[in-house]
Amino acid sequence: MIAPRRPYEQLAAEFRWQVPEEFNFGALIDAWATDRSRVALYWEDEAGRRERWTFWDLKQASNRFMNALAGLGMPPGAPLMVMLPRVPAWQAAVIGGLKLGALVIPCTASLRAKDIGYRARHSGARAIVTALDLVPEVEAALGDAPALDIRIALGGAPAGWHDFEALLSRASPTGVPARTRTDEPALCFYTSGTTREPKAVLHTHAYPFAHRYTGEYWLDLQRTDLHWTTSDTGWAKAAYGVLFGPWMNGVPVFMFNGRFDPERELDLLQRYEVSVFCAPPTEYRLLVKQDLGRWRLPRLRHCTGAGEPLNPEVIHAWHDAFRLLIHDGYGQTETTLLAANLPGLPIRPGSMGKPFPGHDLRVIGDDGEELPAGEVGDLALRGHPPSLFREYWRSPDDAGACRRGEWYVTGDRGRRDGDGYLWFVGRADDLIISAGYRIGPFEVESALLEHPAVVESAVVASPDPVRGEVVKAFVVLKPGRLPGDALVRELQEHVKRVTAPYKYPREIEFVDSLPKTVSGKIRRVELRERERRKKPG
């Protein structure tokens, strides 16, 4: 039984990490499976195919995959790339790899040969499991992956590959997970590479355990819930909400394999009676553009968002439709949640909330001292809680660069208000310094999104001979709205009214779309570099 909710201040004050010396997430799955009828997963795809998995089904499938890998000569500790879309085989492969004691490397199915080759070469991966339609991309990368000699495909077996289903059908469904210490490597996530080559974030077996609190405190999961996190399988967000957060608490999840369509997403929420929902801000922004009165979601009781800050106007629109606030959270690939609007904590729209229990998150200056309320500084985590990554694998210089004495420095800038709420300002390298003013892009983007003509925006620094830098906005307009000088002036005046006048975008460029990483985050760095090339010097 999940513990009853406590007030934030009490929870934060009383929290103590209780991490065992040994832990394997696969063993917990097996424990839930003692009740053979206990549902773990509901699944559907674009074609309307549906599956229902119990924890017993998951135990057997993950055991079969563990035994199949061992039979192919995969040693414990060796890197395993799992590059599958949102299908139940993904969970079976990840859990089976953890049971074996492999180092599991989740990879998004949208990677191409160059990305696959980089990850395989950097990690020294011994094995990969992927979908049949992705095999050509993997084949094109094999020149960069000399160690990748165990290749498994879901949906068929080309020459040189093993068929996933055939392997599992021949393997034993019984077995015992490896005894793994919580300080041993378990997972490696590659960052989305917004500013450089992706970094390999190495987590231990304490990481899945730490997500127990993600599910219990932030997602507010109860035994009777059905949870849906819409994340792609290749990113740490899937660990938060598709895998570890819910299943550390024995709560079933829904998973949909298909392209995002706002109407279909709302249909699925209604049909499956999802009670706890988590989506990225990009999806929420498009969901609230629909006529939300068409859907009835009486079972939906709790909503969360993460990946980047959520704009206040989206929170208000969602609340107007469903009488539910979106509880924004802040974390990184390197961590579990660092800050969140936990249930019971009054939400201040636009804020990331307060530090997550067990995490001493502060705003610090260059000298490592905490800054007063209202001042912008580096968001930093004191110490090394079990939720924090062990290292940037095979990149020791990167690991040292993010430490400042006792602090892990996130690379994000923020501020704390007088009541202890934290506010995201931007990535440290996204900050705009114009005529001495320090301007974060998020506040300007949020202001632009409040204008009825704007669908999406990205704000960056553009070189200026007088001010050093000026605020430039790239704006995607709603269908039917035409760009022009009059609209530029209208948007500028709008931002002046909503934010401080010095923050308004002195330059606005209308575009059809914004560059994004494969995880859906806006690549401001690409827009910033484009401006620097246009205005050298």
XYZ file of C-alpha atoms in Angstrom:
537
model
C 0.000 0.000 0.000
C 1.364 3.392 -0.962
C 1.758 5.718 2.018
C -0.831 8.493 2.467
C 0.093 11.943 1.250
C 1.846 14.291 3.697
C 2.231 18.087 3.507
C 5.323 19.141 1.560
C 7.128 20.753 4.488
C 6.646 17.657 6.634
C 7.673 15.345 3.795
C 10.835 17.315 3.033
C 11.820 17.534 6.702
C 11.224 13.863 7.490
C 12.618 12.325 4.301
C 15.571 9.959 4.657
C 17.099 7.900 1.876
C 16.605 4.180 2.535
C 18.451 2.409 -0.272
C 19.412 -1.261 0.185
C 22.964 -2.488 -0.438
C 21.683 -4.824 -3.148
C 18.867 -4.189 -5.599
C 17.822 -5.468 -9.013
C 14.685 -3.975 -10.523
C 13.923 -7.309 -12.184
C 13.579 -8.950 -8.784
C 10.863 -6.451 -7.860
C 8.970 -7.258 -11.070
C 9.138 -10.922 -10.088
C 7.777 -10.047 -6.640
C 4.757 -8.240 -8.129
C 4.225 -11.320 -10.328
C 3.340 -13.514 -7.348
C -0.189 -12.252 -8.037
C -0.504 -13.673 -11.551
C -3.531 -11.525 -12.364
C -1.946 -8.190 -11.453
C -1.947 -5.974 -14.572
C 1.276 -4.185 -15.504
C 0.604 -2.758 -18.965
C -2.104 -1.843 -21.436
C -0.784 -1.240 -24.952
C -2.189 0.002 -28.250
C -0.726 1.093 -31.589
C -1.827 3.216 -34.545
C -3.368 0.212 -36.289
C -5.608 -0.451 -33.296
C -3.774 -3.571 -32.106
C -4.046 -3.998 -28.355
C -2.286 -6.046 -25.696
C -2.678 -6.527 -21.973
C 0.326 -7.668 -19.934
C 0.367 -8.843 -16.333
C 3.462 -8.721 -14.150
C 3.542 -12.510 -14.552
C 3.752 -12.087 -18.341
C 6.504 -9.529 -17.850
C 8.418 -11.797 -15.477
C 8.381 -14.654 -17.970
C 9.274 -12.527 -21.001
C 12.155 -10.785 -19.211
C 13.460 -14.126 -17.920
C 13.359 -15.517 -21.444
C 15.297 -12.517 -22.759
C 17.837 -12.783 -19.928
C 18.392 -16.465 -20.703
C 18.525 -15.863 -24.457
C 21.223 -13.203 -24.034
C 23.263 -15.486 -21.795
C 22.925 -18.276 -24.352
C 24.337 -15.993 -27.051
C 27.426 -15.362 -24.928
C 26.497 -11.979 -23.451
C 28.476 -11.587 -20.207
C 27.166 -9.669 -17.170
C 28.379 -6.077 -17.189
C 28.593 -5.848 -20.984
C 26.758 -2.944 -22.694
C 23.378 -3.731 -24.277
C 21.722 -1.204 -26.612
C 17.910 -1.360 -26.562
C 16.523 0.594 -29.517
C 12.842 -0.223 -29.724
C 9.727 1.920 -30.136
C 6.916 1.989 -27.591
C 6.184 -1.746 -27.615
C 6.034 -4.227 -24.698
C 9.214 -5.872 -25.964
C 11.047 -2.728 -24.838
C 10.165 -3.319 -21.196
C 10.941 -7.027 -21.512
C 14.361 -6.284 -23.020
C 15.331 -3.582 -20.518
C 14.245 -5.662 -17.531
C 15.826 -8.811 -18.964
C 19.088 -6.938 -19.464
C 19.001 -5.673 -15.877
C 18.272 -9.190 -14.637
C 21.366 -10.449 -16.455
C 23.469 -7.672 -14.938
C 24.147 -6.034 -18.314
C 24.697 -2.297 -18.707
C 21.452 -1.305 -20.439
C 21.619 1.602 -22.907
C 18.117 2.779 -23.930
C 18.169 4.456 -27.365
C 15.340 6.249 -29.122
C 14.052 4.532 -32.252
C 14.457 7.790 -34.192
C 18.263 7.531 -34.187
C 20.041 7.286 -37.516
C 23.251 5.525 -38.520
C 25.581 8.299 -37.361
C 23.926 8.467 -33.920
C 23.841 4.682 -33.566
C 27.476 4.384 -34.591
C 28.551 7.020 -32.088
C 26.745 5.319 -29.193
C 27.934 1.839 -30.154
C 31.542 2.937 -30.591
C 31.636 5.094 -27.468
C 30.029 2.446 -25.246
C 31.706 -0.600 -26.774
C 28.269 -2.238 -26.952
C 28.296 -6.017 -27.323
C 24.619 -6.436 -28.177
C 21.691 -4.558 -29.657
C 17.984 -5.302 -29.859
C 15.990 -3.230 -32.333
C 12.979 -3.325 -34.650
C 13.178 -4.902 -38.086
C 12.588 -1.606 -39.903
C 15.579 -0.077 -38.071
C 18.010 -2.822 -39.073
C 19.285 -0.906 -42.168
C 20.321 2.028 -39.953
C 22.169 -0.324 -37.613
C 23.812 -2.113 -40.541
C 25.044 1.236 -41.859
C 26.645 1.906 -38.476
C 28.431 -1.429 -38.047
C 31.707 -0.041 -39.358
C 31.804 2.129 -36.230
C 30.827 -0.732 -33.932
C 33.368 -3.572 -34.120
C 32.261 -5.092 -30.798
C 28.557 -5.252 -31.712
C 28.390 -8.954 -32.512
C 25.046 -9.917 -30.912
C 22.282 -8.424 -33.044
C 18.602 -9.105 -32.335
C 15.646 -7.857 -34.397
C 11.982 -7.651 -33.405
C 9.784 -8.679 -36.324
C 12.177 -10.825 -38.359
C 15.714 -12.123 -38.735
C 17.830 -10.768 -41.604
C 21.156 -12.456 -42.312
C 23.478 -12.036 -39.348
C 20.613 -11.273 -36.967
C 18.618 -13.244 -34.396
C 14.817 -13.110 -34.320
C 13.575 -11.695 -31.000
C 10.381 -13.751 -30.836
C 12.132 -16.968 -31.858
C 14.828 -16.449 -29.240
C 12.244 -15.951 -26.520
C 10.163 -18.932 -27.594
C 13.189 -21.232 -27.200
C 14.478 -19.731 -23.945
C 13.435 -20.785 -20.459
C 10.881 -18.566 -18.673
C 12.481 -19.288 -15.307
C 15.544 -17.778 -13.712
C 16.891 -15.664 -10.891
C 18.045 -12.052 -11.431
C 21.706 -11.322 -10.832
C 22.598 -10.085 -7.366
C 23.600 -6.513 -8.092
C 24.815 -3.901 -5.635
C 23.202 -0.485 -5.729
C 26.596 1.100 -6.460
C 27.139 -1.029 -9.597
C 26.437 0.327 -13.118
C 22.955 -0.455 -14.416
C 21.935 2.033 -17.126
C 23.540 4.509 -19.462
C 21.499 7.276 -21.082
C 22.950 9.441 -23.831
C 21.930 13.084 -23.558
C 20.069 14.741 -26.418
C 23.143 16.731 -27.423
C 21.698 20.256 -27.502
C 25.158 21.861 -27.492
C 27.673 19.124 -28.439
C 28.106 15.381 -28.882
C 25.838 13.441 -26.516
C 27.321 12.563 -23.134
C 26.970 9.087 -21.644
C 25.234 9.419 -18.281
C 26.041 6.366 -16.157
C 23.524 5.367 -13.475
C 23.762 2.620 -10.884
C 21.124 0.175 -9.644
C 20.197 2.803 -7.038
C 18.626 4.864 -9.845
C 15.579 2.628 -10.469
C 15.089 2.370 -6.717
C 15.187 6.169 -6.322
C 12.309 6.447 -8.799
C 10.135 4.834 -6.144
C 9.732 8.372 -4.833
C 9.044 9.804 -8.305
C 6.022 7.546 -8.499
C 4.916 7.993 -4.912
C 5.439 11.731 -4.374
C 5.255 13.459 -7.775
C 3.025 11.155 -9.809
C 0.993 10.552 -6.626
C 0.292 6.986 -7.740
C -2.234 4.806 -5.938
C -2.899 1.109 -6.420
C -6.113 1.785 -8.387
C -4.485 4.193 -10.875
C -3.639 3.767 -14.537
C -0.704 5.957 -15.498
C 0.337 7.244 -18.931
C 3.633 8.984 -19.620
C 3.851 9.713 -23.349
C 7.659 9.775 -23.552
C 9.684 8.013 -26.206
C 11.508 4.950 -24.910
C 15.013 6.293 -25.526
C 15.002 9.054 -22.945
C 15.304 9.210 -19.187
C 11.713 10.498 -19.033
C 10.578 6.977 -19.926
C 12.447 5.736 -16.863
C 10.563 8.292 -14.768
C 7.071 7.443 -15.974
C 6.921 4.385 -18.239
C 9.104 2.000 -16.277
C 10.604 2.673 -12.858
C 8.311 5.289 -11.292
C 5.056 3.322 -11.702
C 6.424 -0.217 -11.399
C 8.501 0.522 -8.298
C 5.020 1.083 -6.835
C 3.258 -1.779 -8.624
C 0.943 0.528 -10.607
C -0.085 -0.311 -14.211
C 0.807 1.889 -17.172
C -0.663 2.594 -20.584
C 1.616 2.839 -23.610
C 0.722 3.988 -27.131
C 2.954 3.353 -30.122
C 2.215 5.928 -32.772
C 2.671 9.473 -33.916
C 1.411 12.285 -31.749
C -2.033 13.546 -32.675
C -3.757 15.765 -30.092
C -7.273 14.520 -30.799
C -6.211 10.878 -30.668
C -4.306 11.470 -27.423
C -7.424 12.914 -25.827
C -9.478 10.006 -27.211
C -7.085 7.528 -25.587
C -7.183 9.347 -22.261
C -10.959 9.071 -22.350
C -11.245 5.473 -23.607
C -8.681 3.936 -21.261
C -9.831 6.053 -18.314
C -6.284 7.145 -17.538
C -6.155 8.600 -14.030
C -2.601 10.017 -13.890
C -1.096 11.653 -16.979
C 2.338 13.046 -17.802
C 3.277 14.765 -21.060
C 5.908 17.242 -22.245
C 5.031 20.934 -22.589
C 5.041 20.665 -26.392
C 2.148 18.197 -26.238
C 0.193 20.154 -23.639
C 0.522 23.283 -25.800
C -1.080 21.457 -28.723
C -3.681 19.698 -26.584
C -5.041 22.995 -25.238
C -5.500 24.248 -28.810
C -8.304 21.679 -29.212
C -11.947 22.141 -28.275
C -11.426 20.382 -24.950
C -15.125 20.439 -24.145
C -15.568 17.487 -26.533
C -13.875 15.096 -24.094
C -15.027 13.803 -20.730
C -12.223 12.632 -18.453
C -13.882 11.916 -15.085
C -11.188 9.409 -14.033
C -8.315 11.807 -14.702
C -7.267 13.122 -11.288
C -3.605 14.176 -11.542
C -1.471 15.668 -14.341
C 2.253 16.358 -14.515
C 4.650 17.863 -17.034
C 8.413 17.797 -17.477
C 11.164 18.109 -20.056
C 11.205 21.899 -20.152
C 9.283 24.551 -18.196
C 5.554 24.736 -18.782
C 4.115 28.097 -19.752
C 1.524 29.515 -17.317
C -1.101 30.105 -19.994
C -1.105 26.375 -20.836
C -1.614 25.511 -17.164
C -4.568 27.915 -17.002
C -6.166 26.549 -20.200
C -5.908 22.932 -19.002
C -7.389 23.879 -15.645
C -10.266 25.734 -17.292
C -11.162 22.575 -19.234
C -10.653 19.796 -16.677
C -10.375 21.590 -13.307
C -6.926 20.060 -12.926
C -3.621 21.860 -12.525
C -0.515 20.528 -14.252
C 2.185 19.791 -11.690
C 5.410 20.837 -13.366
C 8.629 19.086 -12.419
C 12.324 19.614 -13.051
C 14.926 16.915 -13.492
C 17.717 15.888 -15.802
C 19.079 12.801 -17.501
C 21.718 12.913 -14.770
C 19.168 12.814 -11.933
C 15.688 11.861 -10.901
C 13.436 14.803 -10.029
C 15.252 17.735 -8.461
C 12.265 20.022 -7.959
C 8.531 19.660 -8.400
C 5.101 21.017 -7.699
C 4.101 18.118 -5.462
C 0.433 17.410 -4.728
C -0.675 19.544 -1.814
C 1.858 22.270 -2.572
C 0.125 25.416 -3.914
C 1.120 25.808 -7.560
C 2.605 29.021 -8.850
C 2.205 28.732 -12.627
C 5.571 28.913 -14.359
C 7.504 27.771 -11.289
C 9.225 24.393 -11.089
C 8.046 24.133 -7.486
C 10.270 23.369 -4.514
C 13.233 21.001 -4.066
C 12.226 17.349 -4.282
C 12.531 15.503 -0.952
C 16.049 14.178 -0.470
C 17.564 16.809 -2.786
C 19.261 19.948 -1.469
C 18.776 22.058 -4.607
C 19.906 25.680 -4.320
C 20.698 28.720 -6.472
C 24.415 29.478 -6.119
C 26.939 31.986 -7.409
C 30.347 31.478 -8.989
C 31.893 31.191 -5.523
C 29.641 28.279 -4.552
C 27.662 30.326 -2.031
C 23.868 30.379 -2.033
C 22.397 33.542 -3.553
C 19.651 35.646 -1.945
C 16.050 35.314 -3.090
C 15.418 36.974 -6.434
C 18.970 36.718 -7.767
C 19.671 34.575 -10.831
C 22.386 31.951 -10.459
C 23.301 28.337 -11.124
C 20.901 25.609 -10.053
C 23.060 23.209 -8.073
C 22.597 20.054 -6.005
C 24.550 19.600 -2.798
C 26.275 16.270 -2.167
C 25.671 12.994 -3.983
C 22.229 11.485 -3.298
C 21.512 7.978 -4.682
C 19.460 9.523 -7.501
C 22.473 11.342 -8.983
C 24.430 9.744 -11.821
C 27.784 8.171 -11.050
C 29.797 9.732 -13.864
C 29.898 10.793 -17.488
C 31.099 7.458 -18.767
C 34.436 7.591 -20.548
C 34.414 11.401 -20.340
C 36.149 12.247 -17.040
C 36.746 15.879 -18.004
C 33.002 16.446 -18.365
C 32.361 14.984 -14.922
C 34.860 17.344 -13.301
C 33.444 20.370 -15.091
C 30.026 19.982 -13.459
C 31.378 19.965 -9.884
C 31.927 23.125 -7.868
C 33.179 22.024 -4.492
C 30.377 20.100 -2.802
C 27.912 21.045 -5.552
C 26.790 19.278 -8.716
C 26.098 22.217 -11.053
C 23.238 21.391 -13.411
C 24.117 23.825 -16.193
C 20.722 25.487 -15.758
C 20.098 28.979 -14.428
C 17.306 29.839 -12.056
C 16.166 31.944 -9.141
C 14.417 31.351 -5.825
C 11.572 33.540 -4.628
C 10.962 34.582 -1.035
C 8.775 31.545 -0.342
C 11.293 28.998 -1.583
C 9.775 28.346 -5.014
C 12.307 27.860 -7.811
C 11.994 29.467 -11.239
C 13.784 28.306 -14.363
C 15.614 31.032 -16.297
C 17.362 28.976 -18.989
C 20.387 26.910 -19.798
C 23.527 28.750 -18.739
C 24.548 29.090 -22.370
C 21.039 30.282 -23.369
C 21.233 33.389 -21.189
C 21.075 36.680 -23.123
C 23.120 39.639 -21.892
C 21.872 42.803 -23.579
C 23.171 46.236 -22.566
C 24.034 44.777 -19.174
C 20.625 43.173 -18.622
C 20.546 39.391 -18.097
C 17.518 37.928 -19.862
C 16.356 34.309 -19.799
C 14.622 33.054 -22.947
C 11.829 31.198 -21.178
C 10.014 34.264 -19.845
C 10.011 35.902 -23.288
C 8.845 32.677 -24.957
C 6.051 32.343 -22.405
C 4.917 35.896 -23.094
C 4.860 35.279 -26.838
C 2.821 32.104 -26.376
C 0.130 34.118 -24.620
C -0.508 35.978 -27.881
C -3.331 34.365 -29.889
C -1.320 34.400 -33.136
C 1.574 32.306 -31.803
C 1.840 28.501 -31.774
C 5.491 28.161 -30.808
C 8.544 30.337 -30.274
C 12.242 30.189 -29.506
C 14.252 33.100 -28.144
C 18.027 33.454 -28.503
C 20.786 36.039 -28.356
C 21.658 37.794 -31.601
C 24.919 39.801 -31.867
C 24.542 43.573 -31.767
C 27.336 46.167 -32.125
C 25.851 48.495 -29.515
C 24.131 46.256 -26.962
C 26.435 43.272 -27.313
C 23.414 41.042 -27.797
C 19.739 41.630 -28.459
C 16.753 39.389 -27.884
C 15.655 37.669 -31.082
C 12.496 35.571 -31.358
C 11.775 32.895 -33.939
C 7.994 32.558 -34.127
C 5.693 29.911 -35.608
C 2.251 31.362 -36.342
C -1.152 29.733 -36.186
C -2.676 28.722 -39.528
C -4.329 31.695 -41.152
C -2.200 34.315 -39.418
C 0.052 36.221 -41.818
C 3.479 37.602 -40.902
C 4.280 41.256 -41.404
C 5.670 44.418 -39.839
C 2.387 45.192 -38.103
C 2.385 41.814 -36.373
C 6.036 42.270 -35.373
C 5.157 45.528 -33.621
C 2.091 43.955 -32.044
C 4.138 41.076 -30.617
C 6.815 43.430 -29.344
C 4.283 45.593 -27.539
C 2.613 42.495 -26.149
C 5.893 41.249 -24.625
C 6.579 44.694 -23.152
C 3.215 44.574 -21.398
C 3.624 41.033 -20.096
C 7.280 41.253 -19.028
C 9.731 44.029 -18.248
C 10.105 46.349 -21.268
C 13.839 45.663 -21.656
C 13.083 41.983 -22.363
C 11.078 42.477 -25.542
C 12.453 40.897 -28.755
C 14.044 43.629 -30.835
C 14.149 41.205 -33.746
C 11.427 38.754 -34.774
C 11.670 36.202 -37.561
C 8.659 34.159 -38.643
C 9.434 30.519 -39.458
C 7.454 27.420 -40.428
C 9.068 25.243 -37.750
C 11.774 25.234 -35.083
C 14.819 22.955 -35.012
C 14.516 20.293 -32.322
C 16.491 17.432 -30.888
C 15.220 13.896 -31.378
C 13.739 14.174 -27.875
C 11.647 17.190 -28.951
C 13.560 19.953 -27.182
C 14.121 23.181 -29.106
C 17.705 23.504 -30.326
C 18.297 27.120 -29.371
C 22.008 26.523 -29.917
C 21.373 25.997 -33.647
C 19.411 29.241 -33.913
C 22.043 31.081 -31.892
C 24.845 29.826 -34.145
C 22.820 30.803 -37.206
C 22.646 34.356 -35.877
C 26.382 34.437 -35.189
C 27.142 33.328 -38.724
C 24.831 36.030 -40.099
C 26.449 38.728 -37.956
C 30.129 37.831 -37.576
C 31.924 40.213 -35.242
